[in-house]
PDB file of N, CA and C in Angstrom:
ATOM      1  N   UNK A   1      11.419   7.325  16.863  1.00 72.00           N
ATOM      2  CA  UNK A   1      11.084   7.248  15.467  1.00 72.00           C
ATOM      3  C   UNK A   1      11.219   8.639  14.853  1.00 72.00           C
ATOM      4  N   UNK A   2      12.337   8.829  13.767  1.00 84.00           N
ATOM      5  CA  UNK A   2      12.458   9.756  12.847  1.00 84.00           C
ATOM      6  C   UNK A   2      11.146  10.215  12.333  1.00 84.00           C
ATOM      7  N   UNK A   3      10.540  11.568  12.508  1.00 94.00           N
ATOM      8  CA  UNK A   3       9.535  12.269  11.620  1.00 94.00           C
ATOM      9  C   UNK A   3      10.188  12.633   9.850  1.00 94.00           C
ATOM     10  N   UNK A   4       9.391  12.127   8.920  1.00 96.00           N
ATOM     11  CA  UNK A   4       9.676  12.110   7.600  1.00 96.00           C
ATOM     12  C   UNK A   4       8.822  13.281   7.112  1.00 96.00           C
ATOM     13  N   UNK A   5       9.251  14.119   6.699  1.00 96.00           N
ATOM     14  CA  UNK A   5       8.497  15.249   5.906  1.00 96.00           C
ATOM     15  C   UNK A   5       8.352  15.128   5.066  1.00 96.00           C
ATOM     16  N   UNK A   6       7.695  15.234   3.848  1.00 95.00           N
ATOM     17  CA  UNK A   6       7.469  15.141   2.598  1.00 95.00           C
ATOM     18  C   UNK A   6       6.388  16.600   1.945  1.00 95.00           C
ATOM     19  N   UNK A   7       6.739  16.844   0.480  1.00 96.00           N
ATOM     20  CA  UNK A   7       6.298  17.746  -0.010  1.00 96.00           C
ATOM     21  C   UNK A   7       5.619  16.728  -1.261  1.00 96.00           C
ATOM     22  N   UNK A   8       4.194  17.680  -0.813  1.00 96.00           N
ATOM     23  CA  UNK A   8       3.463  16.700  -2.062  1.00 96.00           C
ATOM     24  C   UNK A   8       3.586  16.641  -3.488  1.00 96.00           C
ATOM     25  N   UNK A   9       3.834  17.969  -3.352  1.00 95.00           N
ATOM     26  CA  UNK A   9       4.166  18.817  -4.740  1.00 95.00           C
ATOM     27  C   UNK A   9       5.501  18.182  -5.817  1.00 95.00           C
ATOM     28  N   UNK A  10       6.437  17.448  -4.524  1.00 97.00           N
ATOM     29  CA  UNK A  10       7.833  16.763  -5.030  1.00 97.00           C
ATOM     30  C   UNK A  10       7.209  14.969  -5.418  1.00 97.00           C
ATOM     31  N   UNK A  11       5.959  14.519  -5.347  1.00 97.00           N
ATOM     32  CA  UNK A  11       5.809  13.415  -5.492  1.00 97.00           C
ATOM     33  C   UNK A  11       4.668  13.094  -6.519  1.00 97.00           C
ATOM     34  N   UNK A  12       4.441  13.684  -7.608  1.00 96.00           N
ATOM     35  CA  UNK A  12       3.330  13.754  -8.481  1.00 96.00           C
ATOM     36  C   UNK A  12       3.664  13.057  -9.827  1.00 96.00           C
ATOM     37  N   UNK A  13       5.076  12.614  -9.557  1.00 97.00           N
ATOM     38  CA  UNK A  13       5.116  11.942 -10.946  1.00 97.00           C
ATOM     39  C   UNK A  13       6.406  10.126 -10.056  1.00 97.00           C
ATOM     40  N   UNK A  14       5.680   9.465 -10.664  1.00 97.00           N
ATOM     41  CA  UNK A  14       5.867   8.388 -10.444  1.00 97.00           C
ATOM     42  C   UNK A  14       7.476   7.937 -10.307  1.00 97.00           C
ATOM     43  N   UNK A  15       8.162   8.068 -11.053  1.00 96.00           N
ATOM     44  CA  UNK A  15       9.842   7.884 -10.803  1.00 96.00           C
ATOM     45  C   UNK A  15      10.391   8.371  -9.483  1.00 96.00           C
ATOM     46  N   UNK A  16      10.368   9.888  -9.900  1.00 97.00           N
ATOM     47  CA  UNK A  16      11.054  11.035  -8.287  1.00 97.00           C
ATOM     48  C   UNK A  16      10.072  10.553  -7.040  1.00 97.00           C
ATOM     49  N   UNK A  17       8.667  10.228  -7.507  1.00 97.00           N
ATOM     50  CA  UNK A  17       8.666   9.977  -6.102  1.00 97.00           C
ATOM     51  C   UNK A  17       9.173   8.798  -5.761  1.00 97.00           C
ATOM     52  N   UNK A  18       9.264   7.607  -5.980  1.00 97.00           N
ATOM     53  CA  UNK A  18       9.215   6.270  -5.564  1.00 97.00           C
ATOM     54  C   UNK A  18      10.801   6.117  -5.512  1.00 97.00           C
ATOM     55  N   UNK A  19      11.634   7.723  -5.507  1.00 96.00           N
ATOM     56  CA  UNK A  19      13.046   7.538  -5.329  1.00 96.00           C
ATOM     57  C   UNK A  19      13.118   8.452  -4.775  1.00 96.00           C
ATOM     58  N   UNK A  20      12.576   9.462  -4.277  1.00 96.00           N
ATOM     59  CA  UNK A  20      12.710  10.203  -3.163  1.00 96.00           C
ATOM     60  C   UNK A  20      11.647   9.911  -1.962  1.00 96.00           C
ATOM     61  N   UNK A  21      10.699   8.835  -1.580  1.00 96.00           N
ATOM     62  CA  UNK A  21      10.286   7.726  -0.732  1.00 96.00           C
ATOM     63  C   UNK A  21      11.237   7.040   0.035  1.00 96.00           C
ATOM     64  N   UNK A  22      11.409   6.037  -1.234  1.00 96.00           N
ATOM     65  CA  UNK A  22      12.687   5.418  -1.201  1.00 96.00           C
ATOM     66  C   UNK A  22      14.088   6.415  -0.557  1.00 96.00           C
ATOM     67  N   UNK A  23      14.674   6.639  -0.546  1.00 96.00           N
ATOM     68  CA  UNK A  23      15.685   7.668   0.206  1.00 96.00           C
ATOM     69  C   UNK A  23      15.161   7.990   1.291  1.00 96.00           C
ATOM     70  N   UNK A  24      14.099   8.606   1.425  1.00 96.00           N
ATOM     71  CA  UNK A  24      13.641   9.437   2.746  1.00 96.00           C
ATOM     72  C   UNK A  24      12.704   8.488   3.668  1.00 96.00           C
ATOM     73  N   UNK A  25      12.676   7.195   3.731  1.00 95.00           N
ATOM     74  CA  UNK A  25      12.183   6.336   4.078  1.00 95.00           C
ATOM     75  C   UNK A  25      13.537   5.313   4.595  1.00 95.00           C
ATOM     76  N   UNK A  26      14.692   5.862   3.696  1.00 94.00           N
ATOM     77  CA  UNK A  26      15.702   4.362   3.970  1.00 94.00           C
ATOM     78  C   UNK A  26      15.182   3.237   3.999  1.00 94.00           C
ATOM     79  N   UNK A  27      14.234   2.519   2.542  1.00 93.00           N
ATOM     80  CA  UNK A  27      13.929   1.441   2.259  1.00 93.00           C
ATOM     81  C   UNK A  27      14.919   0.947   1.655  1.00 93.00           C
ATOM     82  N   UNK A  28      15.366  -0.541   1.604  1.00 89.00           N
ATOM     83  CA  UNK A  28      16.265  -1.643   1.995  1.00 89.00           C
ATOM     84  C   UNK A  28      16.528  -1.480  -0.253  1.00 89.00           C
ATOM     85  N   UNK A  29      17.730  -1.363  -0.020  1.00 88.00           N
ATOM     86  CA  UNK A  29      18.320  -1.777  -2.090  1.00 88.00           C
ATOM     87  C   UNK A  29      17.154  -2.444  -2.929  1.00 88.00           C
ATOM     88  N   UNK A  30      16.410  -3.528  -2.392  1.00 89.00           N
ATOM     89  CA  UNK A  30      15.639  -4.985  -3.020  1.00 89.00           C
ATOM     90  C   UNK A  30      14.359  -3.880  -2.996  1.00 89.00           C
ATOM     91  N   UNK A  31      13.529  -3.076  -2.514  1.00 92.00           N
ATOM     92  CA  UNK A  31      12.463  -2.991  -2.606  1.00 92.00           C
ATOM     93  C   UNK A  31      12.094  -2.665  -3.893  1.00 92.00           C
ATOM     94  N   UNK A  32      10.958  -3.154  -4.454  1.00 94.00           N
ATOM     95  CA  UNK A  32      10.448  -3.151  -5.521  1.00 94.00           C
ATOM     96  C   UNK A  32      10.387  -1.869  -6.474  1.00 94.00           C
ATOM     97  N   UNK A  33      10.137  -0.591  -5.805  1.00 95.00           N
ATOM     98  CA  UNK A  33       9.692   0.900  -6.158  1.00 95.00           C
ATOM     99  C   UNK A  33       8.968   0.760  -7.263  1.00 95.00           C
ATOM    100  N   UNK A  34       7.626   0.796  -6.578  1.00 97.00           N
ATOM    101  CA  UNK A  34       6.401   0.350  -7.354  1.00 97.00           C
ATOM    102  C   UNK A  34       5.188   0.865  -5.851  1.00 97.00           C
ATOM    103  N   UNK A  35       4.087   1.073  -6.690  1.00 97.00           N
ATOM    104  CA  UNK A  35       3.091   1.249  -5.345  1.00 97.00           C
ATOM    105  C   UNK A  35       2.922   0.340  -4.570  1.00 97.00           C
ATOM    106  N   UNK A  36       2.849  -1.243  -4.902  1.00 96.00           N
ATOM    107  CA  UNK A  36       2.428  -2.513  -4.031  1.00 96.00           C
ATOM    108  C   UNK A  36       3.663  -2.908  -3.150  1.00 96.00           C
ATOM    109  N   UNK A  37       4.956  -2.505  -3.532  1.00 97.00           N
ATOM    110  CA  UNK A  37       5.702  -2.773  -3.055  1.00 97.00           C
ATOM    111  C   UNK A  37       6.040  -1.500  -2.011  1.00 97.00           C
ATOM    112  N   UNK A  38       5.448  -0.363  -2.000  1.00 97.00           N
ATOM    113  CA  UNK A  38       5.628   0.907  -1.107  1.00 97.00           C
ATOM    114  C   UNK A  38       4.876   0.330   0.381  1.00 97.00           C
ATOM    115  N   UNK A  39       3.413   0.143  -0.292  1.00 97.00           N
ATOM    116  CA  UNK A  39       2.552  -0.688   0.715  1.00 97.00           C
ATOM    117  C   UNK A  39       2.987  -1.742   1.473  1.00 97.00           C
ATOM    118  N   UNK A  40       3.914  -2.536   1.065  1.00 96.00           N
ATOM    119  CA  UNK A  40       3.985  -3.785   1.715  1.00 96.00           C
ATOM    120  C   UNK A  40       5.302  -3.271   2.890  1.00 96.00           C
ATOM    121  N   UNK A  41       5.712  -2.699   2.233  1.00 95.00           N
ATOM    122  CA  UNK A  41       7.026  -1.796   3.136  1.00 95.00           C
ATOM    123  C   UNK A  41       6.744  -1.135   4.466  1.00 95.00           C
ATOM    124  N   UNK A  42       5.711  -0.361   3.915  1.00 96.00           N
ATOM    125  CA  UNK A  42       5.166   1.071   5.214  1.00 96.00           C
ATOM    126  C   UNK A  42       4.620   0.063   5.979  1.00 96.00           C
ATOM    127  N   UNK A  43       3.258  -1.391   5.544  1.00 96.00           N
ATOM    128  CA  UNK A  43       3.048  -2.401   6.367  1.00 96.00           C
ATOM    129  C   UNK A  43       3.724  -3.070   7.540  1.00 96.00           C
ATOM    130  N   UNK A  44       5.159  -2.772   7.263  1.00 93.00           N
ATOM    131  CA  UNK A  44       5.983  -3.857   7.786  1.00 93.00           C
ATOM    132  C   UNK A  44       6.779  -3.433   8.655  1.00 93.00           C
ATOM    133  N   UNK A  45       6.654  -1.773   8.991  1.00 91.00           N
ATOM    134  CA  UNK A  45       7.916  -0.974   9.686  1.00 91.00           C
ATOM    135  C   UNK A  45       7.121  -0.150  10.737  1.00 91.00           C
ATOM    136  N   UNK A  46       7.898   1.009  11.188  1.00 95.00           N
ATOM    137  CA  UNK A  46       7.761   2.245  11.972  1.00 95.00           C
ATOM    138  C   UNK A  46       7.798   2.742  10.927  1.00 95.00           C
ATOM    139  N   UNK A  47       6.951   3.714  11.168  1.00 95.00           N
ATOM    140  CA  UNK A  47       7.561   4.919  10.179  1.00 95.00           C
ATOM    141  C   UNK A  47       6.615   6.096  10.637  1.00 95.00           C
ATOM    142  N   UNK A  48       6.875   7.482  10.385  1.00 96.00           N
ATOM    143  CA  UNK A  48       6.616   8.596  10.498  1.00 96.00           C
ATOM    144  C   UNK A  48       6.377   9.869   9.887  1.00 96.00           C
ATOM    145  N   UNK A  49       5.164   9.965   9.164  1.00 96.00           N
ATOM    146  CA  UNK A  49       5.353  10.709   8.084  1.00 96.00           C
ATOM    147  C   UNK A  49       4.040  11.339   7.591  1.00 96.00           C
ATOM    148  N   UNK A  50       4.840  13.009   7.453  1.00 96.00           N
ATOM    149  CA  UNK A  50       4.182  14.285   7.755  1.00 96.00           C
ATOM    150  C   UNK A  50       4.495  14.296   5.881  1.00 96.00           C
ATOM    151  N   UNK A  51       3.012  14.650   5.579  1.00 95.00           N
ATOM    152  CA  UNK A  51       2.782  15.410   4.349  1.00 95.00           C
ATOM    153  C   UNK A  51       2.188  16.691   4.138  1.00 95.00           C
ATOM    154  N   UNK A  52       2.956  17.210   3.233  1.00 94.00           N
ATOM    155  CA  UNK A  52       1.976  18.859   3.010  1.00 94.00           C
ATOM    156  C   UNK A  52       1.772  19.367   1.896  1.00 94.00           C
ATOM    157  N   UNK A  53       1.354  19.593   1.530  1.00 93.00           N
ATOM    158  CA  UNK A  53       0.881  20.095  -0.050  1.00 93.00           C
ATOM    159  C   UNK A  53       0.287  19.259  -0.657  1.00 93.00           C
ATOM    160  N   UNK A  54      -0.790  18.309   0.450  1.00 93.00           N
ATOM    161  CA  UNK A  54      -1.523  17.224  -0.570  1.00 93.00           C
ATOM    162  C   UNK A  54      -2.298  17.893  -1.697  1.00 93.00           C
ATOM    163  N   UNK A  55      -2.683  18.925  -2.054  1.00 93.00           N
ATOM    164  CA  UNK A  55      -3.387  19.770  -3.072  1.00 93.00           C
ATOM    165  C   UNK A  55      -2.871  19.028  -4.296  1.00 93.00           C
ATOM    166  N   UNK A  56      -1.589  19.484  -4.510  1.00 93.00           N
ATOM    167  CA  UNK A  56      -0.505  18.679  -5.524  1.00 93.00           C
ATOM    168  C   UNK A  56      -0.739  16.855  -5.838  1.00 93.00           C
ATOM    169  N   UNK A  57      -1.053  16.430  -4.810  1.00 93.00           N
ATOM    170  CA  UNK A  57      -1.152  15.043  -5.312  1.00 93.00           C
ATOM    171  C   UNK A  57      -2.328  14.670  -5.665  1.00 93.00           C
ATOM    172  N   UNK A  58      -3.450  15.535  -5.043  1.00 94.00           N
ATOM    173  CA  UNK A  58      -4.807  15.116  -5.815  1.00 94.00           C
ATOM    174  C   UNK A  58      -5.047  16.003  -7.080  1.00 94.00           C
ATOM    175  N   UNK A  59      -4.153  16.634  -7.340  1.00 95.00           N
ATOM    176  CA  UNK A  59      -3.933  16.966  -8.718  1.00 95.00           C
ATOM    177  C   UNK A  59      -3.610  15.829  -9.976  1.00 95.00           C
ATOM    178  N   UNK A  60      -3.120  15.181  -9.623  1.00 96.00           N
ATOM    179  CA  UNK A  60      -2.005  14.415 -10.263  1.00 96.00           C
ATOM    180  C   UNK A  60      -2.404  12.739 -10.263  1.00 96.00           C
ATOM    181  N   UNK A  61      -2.726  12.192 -11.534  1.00 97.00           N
ATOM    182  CA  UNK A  61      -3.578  10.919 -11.263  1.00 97.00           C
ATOM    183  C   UNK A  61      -2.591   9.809 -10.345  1.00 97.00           C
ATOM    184  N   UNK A  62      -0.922  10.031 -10.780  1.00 97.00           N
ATOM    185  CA  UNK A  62      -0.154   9.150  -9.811  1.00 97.00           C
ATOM    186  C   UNK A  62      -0.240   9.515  -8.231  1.00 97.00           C
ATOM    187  N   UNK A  63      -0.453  11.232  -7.962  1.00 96.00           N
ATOM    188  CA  UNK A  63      -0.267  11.466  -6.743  1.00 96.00           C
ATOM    189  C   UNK A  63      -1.496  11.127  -6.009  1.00 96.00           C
ATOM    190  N   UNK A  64      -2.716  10.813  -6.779  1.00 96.00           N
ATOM    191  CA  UNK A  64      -3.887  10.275  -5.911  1.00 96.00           C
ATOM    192  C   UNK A  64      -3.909   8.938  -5.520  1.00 96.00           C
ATOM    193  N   UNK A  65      -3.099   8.265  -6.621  1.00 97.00           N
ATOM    194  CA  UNK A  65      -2.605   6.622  -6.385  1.00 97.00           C
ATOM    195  C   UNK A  65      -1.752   6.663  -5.087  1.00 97.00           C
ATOM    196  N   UNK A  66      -0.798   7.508  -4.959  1.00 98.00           N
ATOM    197  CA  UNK A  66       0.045   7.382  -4.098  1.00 98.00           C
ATOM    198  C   UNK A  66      -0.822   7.605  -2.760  1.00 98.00           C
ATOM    199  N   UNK A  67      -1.214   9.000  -2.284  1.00 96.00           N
ATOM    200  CA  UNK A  67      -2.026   9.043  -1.712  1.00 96.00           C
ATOM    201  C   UNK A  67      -2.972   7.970  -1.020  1.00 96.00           C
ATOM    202  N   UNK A  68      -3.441   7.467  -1.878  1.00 97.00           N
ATOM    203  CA  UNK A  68      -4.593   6.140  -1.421  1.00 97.00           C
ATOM    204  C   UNK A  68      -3.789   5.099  -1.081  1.00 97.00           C
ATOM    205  N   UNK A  69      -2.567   4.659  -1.573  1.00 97.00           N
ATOM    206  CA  UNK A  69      -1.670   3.794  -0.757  1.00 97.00           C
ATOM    207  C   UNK A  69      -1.020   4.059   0.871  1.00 97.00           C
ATOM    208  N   UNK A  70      -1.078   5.542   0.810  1.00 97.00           N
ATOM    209  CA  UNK A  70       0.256   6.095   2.197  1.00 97.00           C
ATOM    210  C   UNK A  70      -1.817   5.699   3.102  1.00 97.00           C
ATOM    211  N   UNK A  71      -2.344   6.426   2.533  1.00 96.00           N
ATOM    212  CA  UNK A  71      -3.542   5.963   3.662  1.00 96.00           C
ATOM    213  C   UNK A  71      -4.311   4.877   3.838  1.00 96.00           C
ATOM    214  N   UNK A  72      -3.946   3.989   3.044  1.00 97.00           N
ATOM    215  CA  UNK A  72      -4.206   2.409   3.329  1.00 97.00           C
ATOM    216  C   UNK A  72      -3.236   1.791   4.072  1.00 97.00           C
ATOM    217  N   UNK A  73      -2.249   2.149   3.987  1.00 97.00           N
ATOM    218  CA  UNK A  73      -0.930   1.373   4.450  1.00 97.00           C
ATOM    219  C   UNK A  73      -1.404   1.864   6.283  1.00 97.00           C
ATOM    220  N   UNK A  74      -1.562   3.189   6.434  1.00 97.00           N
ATOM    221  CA  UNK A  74      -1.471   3.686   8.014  1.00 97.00           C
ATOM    222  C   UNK A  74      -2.826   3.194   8.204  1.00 97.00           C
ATOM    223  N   UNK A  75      -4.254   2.852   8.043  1.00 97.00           N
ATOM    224  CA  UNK A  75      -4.935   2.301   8.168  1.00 97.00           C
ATOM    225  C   UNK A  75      -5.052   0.912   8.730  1.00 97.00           C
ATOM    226  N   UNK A  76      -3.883   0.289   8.154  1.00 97.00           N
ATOM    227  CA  UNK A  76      -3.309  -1.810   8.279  1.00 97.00           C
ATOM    228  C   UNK A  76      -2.559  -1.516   9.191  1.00 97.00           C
ATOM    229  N   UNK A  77      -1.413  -0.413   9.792  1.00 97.00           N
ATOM    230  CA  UNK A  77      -0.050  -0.673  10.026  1.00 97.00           C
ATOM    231  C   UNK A  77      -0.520   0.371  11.211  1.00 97.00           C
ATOM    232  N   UNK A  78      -0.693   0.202  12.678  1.00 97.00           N
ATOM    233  CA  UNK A  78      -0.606   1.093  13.914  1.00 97.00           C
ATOM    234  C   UNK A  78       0.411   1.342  14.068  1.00 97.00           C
ATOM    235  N   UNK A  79       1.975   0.872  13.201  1.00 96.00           N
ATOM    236  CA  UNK A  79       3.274   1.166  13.678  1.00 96.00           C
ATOM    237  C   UNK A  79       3.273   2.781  12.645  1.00 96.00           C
ATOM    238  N   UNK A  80       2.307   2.919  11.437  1.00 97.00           N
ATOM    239  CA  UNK A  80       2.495   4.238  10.696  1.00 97.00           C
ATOM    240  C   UNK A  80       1.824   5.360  11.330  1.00 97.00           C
ATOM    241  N   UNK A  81       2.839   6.287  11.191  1.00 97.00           N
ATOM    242  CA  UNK A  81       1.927   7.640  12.171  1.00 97.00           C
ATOM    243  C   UNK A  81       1.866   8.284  10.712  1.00 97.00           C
ATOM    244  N   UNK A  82       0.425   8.758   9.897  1.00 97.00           N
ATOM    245  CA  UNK A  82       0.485   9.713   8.932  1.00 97.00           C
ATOM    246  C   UNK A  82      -0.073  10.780   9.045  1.00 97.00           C
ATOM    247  N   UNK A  83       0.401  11.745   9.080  1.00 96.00           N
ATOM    248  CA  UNK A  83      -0.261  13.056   9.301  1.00 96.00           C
ATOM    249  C   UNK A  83      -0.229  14.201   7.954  1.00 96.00           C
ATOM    250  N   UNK A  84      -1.451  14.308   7.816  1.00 94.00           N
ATOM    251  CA  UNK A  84      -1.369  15.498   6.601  1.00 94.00           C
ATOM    252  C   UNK A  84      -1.928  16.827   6.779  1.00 94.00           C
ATOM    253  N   UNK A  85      -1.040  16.960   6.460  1.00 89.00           N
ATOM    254  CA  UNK A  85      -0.975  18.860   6.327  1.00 89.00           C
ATOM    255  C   UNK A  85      -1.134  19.630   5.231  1.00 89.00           C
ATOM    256  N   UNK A  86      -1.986  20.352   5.113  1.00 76.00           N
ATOM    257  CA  UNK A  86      -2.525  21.161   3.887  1.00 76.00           C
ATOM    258  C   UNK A  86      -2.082  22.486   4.084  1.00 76.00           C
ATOM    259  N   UNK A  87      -1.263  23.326   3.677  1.00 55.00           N
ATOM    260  CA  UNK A  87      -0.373  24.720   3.955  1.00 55.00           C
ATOM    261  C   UNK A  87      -1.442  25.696   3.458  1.00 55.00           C
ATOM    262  N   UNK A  88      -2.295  25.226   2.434  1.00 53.00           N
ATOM    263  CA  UNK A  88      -3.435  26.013   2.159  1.00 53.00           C
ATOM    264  C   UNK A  88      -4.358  26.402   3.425  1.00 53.00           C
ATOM    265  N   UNK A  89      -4.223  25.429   3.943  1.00 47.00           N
ATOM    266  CA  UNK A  89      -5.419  25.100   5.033  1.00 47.00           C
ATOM    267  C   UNK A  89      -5.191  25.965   6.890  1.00 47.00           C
ATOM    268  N   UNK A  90      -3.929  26.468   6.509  1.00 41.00           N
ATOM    269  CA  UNK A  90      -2.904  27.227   7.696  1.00 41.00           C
ATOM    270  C   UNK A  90      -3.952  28.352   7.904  1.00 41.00           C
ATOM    271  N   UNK A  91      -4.357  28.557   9.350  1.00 40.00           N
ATOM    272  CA  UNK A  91      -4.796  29.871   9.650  1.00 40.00           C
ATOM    273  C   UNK A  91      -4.303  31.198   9.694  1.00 40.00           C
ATOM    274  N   UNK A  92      -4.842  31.964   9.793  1.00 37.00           N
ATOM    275  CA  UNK A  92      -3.717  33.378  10.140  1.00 37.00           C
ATOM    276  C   UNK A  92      -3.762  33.193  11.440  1.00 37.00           C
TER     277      UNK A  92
END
């Protein structure tokens, strides 16, 4: 299983992200690109996916939506590995 990186900072507004998801996910032409339809997706697959700069999305009222979906979805789905990474949070 491909590790998916993502920058949080690139997903705070609703369009770019749910098309740069979409791309970096290689979800199927038909998917909805919508939050319920992100969920039902990550539900249904493998997937692998490293976030960092969540700072940025709990900034951002879409990026907290999003957020609360990627961690509901890995919550339902033992096939989602989500791991978040806070670059703020890096030791020396």
């Amino acid at each position: 299983m491909e590790v998916v990186r993502l920058d949080g900072g690139l997903l705070t507004e609703r369009t770019q992200a749910l098309a740069l998801l979409g791309a970096a996910l290689e979800l199927p032409d038909w998917w909805g690109r919508n939050l319920d339809a992100l969920h039902d997706c990550l539900t249904a697959g493998d997937f692998h996916l490293t976030l960092e700069n969540t700072a940025a999305l709990e900034e951002s009222p879409f990026g907290r939506r999003l957020l609360r979906v990627l961690t509901d979805a890995a919550q339902e789905n033992p096939g989602l590995v989500l791991e978040i990474l806070d670059k703020n949070a890096q030791k020396d």
